[in-house]
Amino acid sequence: MQEVIMVKYGEIALKGLNKHTFEDMLIRNIKRRLKTCGEFDYSRRQSTVYIKPTSEDADIDEAIEKLKCIFGIAAIQRSAELPKNWDDIVKEGMPYLKDTLDCVRTFKVDAKRSDKAFPMKTPDIQRELGGAILSAYPHLKVDVHNPDVTVILEIRDTHAFINAEKLPGQGGMPVGSSGNALLLLSGGIDSPVAAYMMAKRGLNVDAIHFQSPPYTSERALMKVEELCEKLTPYCGDIRFYCVPFTEIQEALRDNCPEEYFTLIMRRFMMEISQKIAKDDGCGALITGENLGQVASQTMEAMQVTGAVVDIPIFMPLVGMDKEEIVTIARKIGTLETSILPY
């Protein structure tokens, strides 16, 4: 029996003639992320990537944890690859499910028969497999509405695959499939979430931070660098730019009306960010702006600050509630770092 990780596509499955381009990019991203997990063989069929360990030190548990963070994946199933023979499916599949089924009280069966040449129909597969599970694990009961676990059997082109755990993926598009963009990373809650949201749409994300010593401390810079590290499992490698901004900030303080200070400062930040973005090969800027959240994020203020650039500005959080943003920050592990008081 061969154990295999089945990675199901998300939006990629809806693509047309260029579908293979997105598949290739997803597989490249997967291979890069799983380099530290051991040796695996990769293949793709029927909108699924099959990942098979080929060395004894291959760590499937670690591989699955990394796969959970990769955009473009809709679901992950750790499965046993079995011959398409009913006796073999029952003989090898029941022991494979032991660790899961010993710990639950109720189950249901979900069968998928994409190979229509398989002699049993889907309802027959579900009935027979349910009976085999009840015989092997008599403490279990069937609950089709709210089971503790769902046993999935898929009859595919070359093999049958059985598992009792279907993990959700991040969805979205493979990072790199939509181009490159530069994130204005402040160190607060919003901008890391904005990076996550745009990476989910397939963007390679680099980051720029404006530092103003002695008004901002070295610990503030370390905090922003830590945020980049926490985003890396989702966004991939992030090129980080730190721009010294003290001289500009002091000149604005001394020469600008106080009521315009923030707007003009932000315009300078946008101009500098655009110049670095173009040098970096980025076609857009990303900000964590949220309409109405603070005085500098009114519609008029965003129009004024955005008027100095001629590339797109993506604001994925612009219409979100603050609690929605905090929920995502907590999910991706950036919240605790973002709220550090540096």
Short mmCIF file of N, CA, C and O in Angstrom, two decimals, residues 6-7 57 136 164 171 183 233 299 312 332 339:
data_model
loop_
_atom_site.label_atom_id
_atom_site.label_comp_id
_atom_site.label_asym_id
_atom_site.label_seq_id
_atom_site.Cartn_x
_atom_site.Cartn_y
_atom_site.Cartn_z
N MET A 6 -3.13 13.84 -1.69
CA MET A 6 -3.90 14.32 -2.84
C MET A 6 -4.22 15.80 -2.63
O MET A 6 -4.87 16.17 -1.64
N VAL A 7 -3.74 16.63 -3.53
CA VAL A 7 -3.97 18.07 -3.46
C VAL A 7 -4.97 18.46 -4.54
O VAL A 7 -4.71 18.30 -5.72
N ASP A 57 12.81 9.22 5.02
CA ASP A 57 12.78 10.38 5.91
C ASP A 57 11.76 11.43 5.47
O ASP A 57 11.68 12.51 6.05
N ALA A 136 -15.63 -4.14 10.63
CA ALA A 136 -14.28 -4.00 11.17
C ALA A 136 -14.24 -3.19 12.46
O ALA A 136 -13.37 -3.41 13.32
N ALA A 164 -9.91 9.37 5.53
CA ALA A 164 -10.94 9.78 6.48
C ALA A 164 -10.69 11.21 6.97
O ALA A 164 -11.14 11.58 8.04
N GLY A 171 -7.23 28.03 -0.88
CA GLY A 171 -7.95 28.52 -2.04
C GLY A 171 -7.14 29.55 -2.80
O GLY A 171 -5.92 29.64 -2.66
N LEU A 183 4.18 46.01 -1.28
CA LEU A 183 3.33 46.31 -0.13
C LEU A 183 3.95 47.42 0.71
O LEU A 183 5.13 47.35 1.07
N PRO A 233 5.26 31.91 4.84
CA PRO A 233 4.59 30.65 4.50
C PRO A 233 3.46 30.81 3.51
O PRO A 233 3.13 29.87 2.77
N MET A 299 -12.30 59.02 1.60
CA MET A 299 -12.25 58.90 0.15
C MET A 299 -11.42 60.03 -0.46
O MET A 299 -10.60 59.79 -1.36
N PRO A 312 -1.37 50.88 -10.58
CA PRO A 312 -2.53 50.55 -9.74
C PRO A 312 -2.17 50.48 -8.25
O PRO A 312 -1.05 50.11 -7.89
N ILE A 332 -3.63 34.07 10.40
CA ILE A 332 -2.33 33.92 9.73
C ILE A 332 -1.15 34.15 10.67
O ILE A 332 0.01 34.07 10.25
N ILE A 339 0.45 44.01 17.20
CA ILE A 339 0.00 44.85 18.33
C ILE A 339 1.09 45.13 19.34
O ILE A 339 0.85 45.79 20.34
#
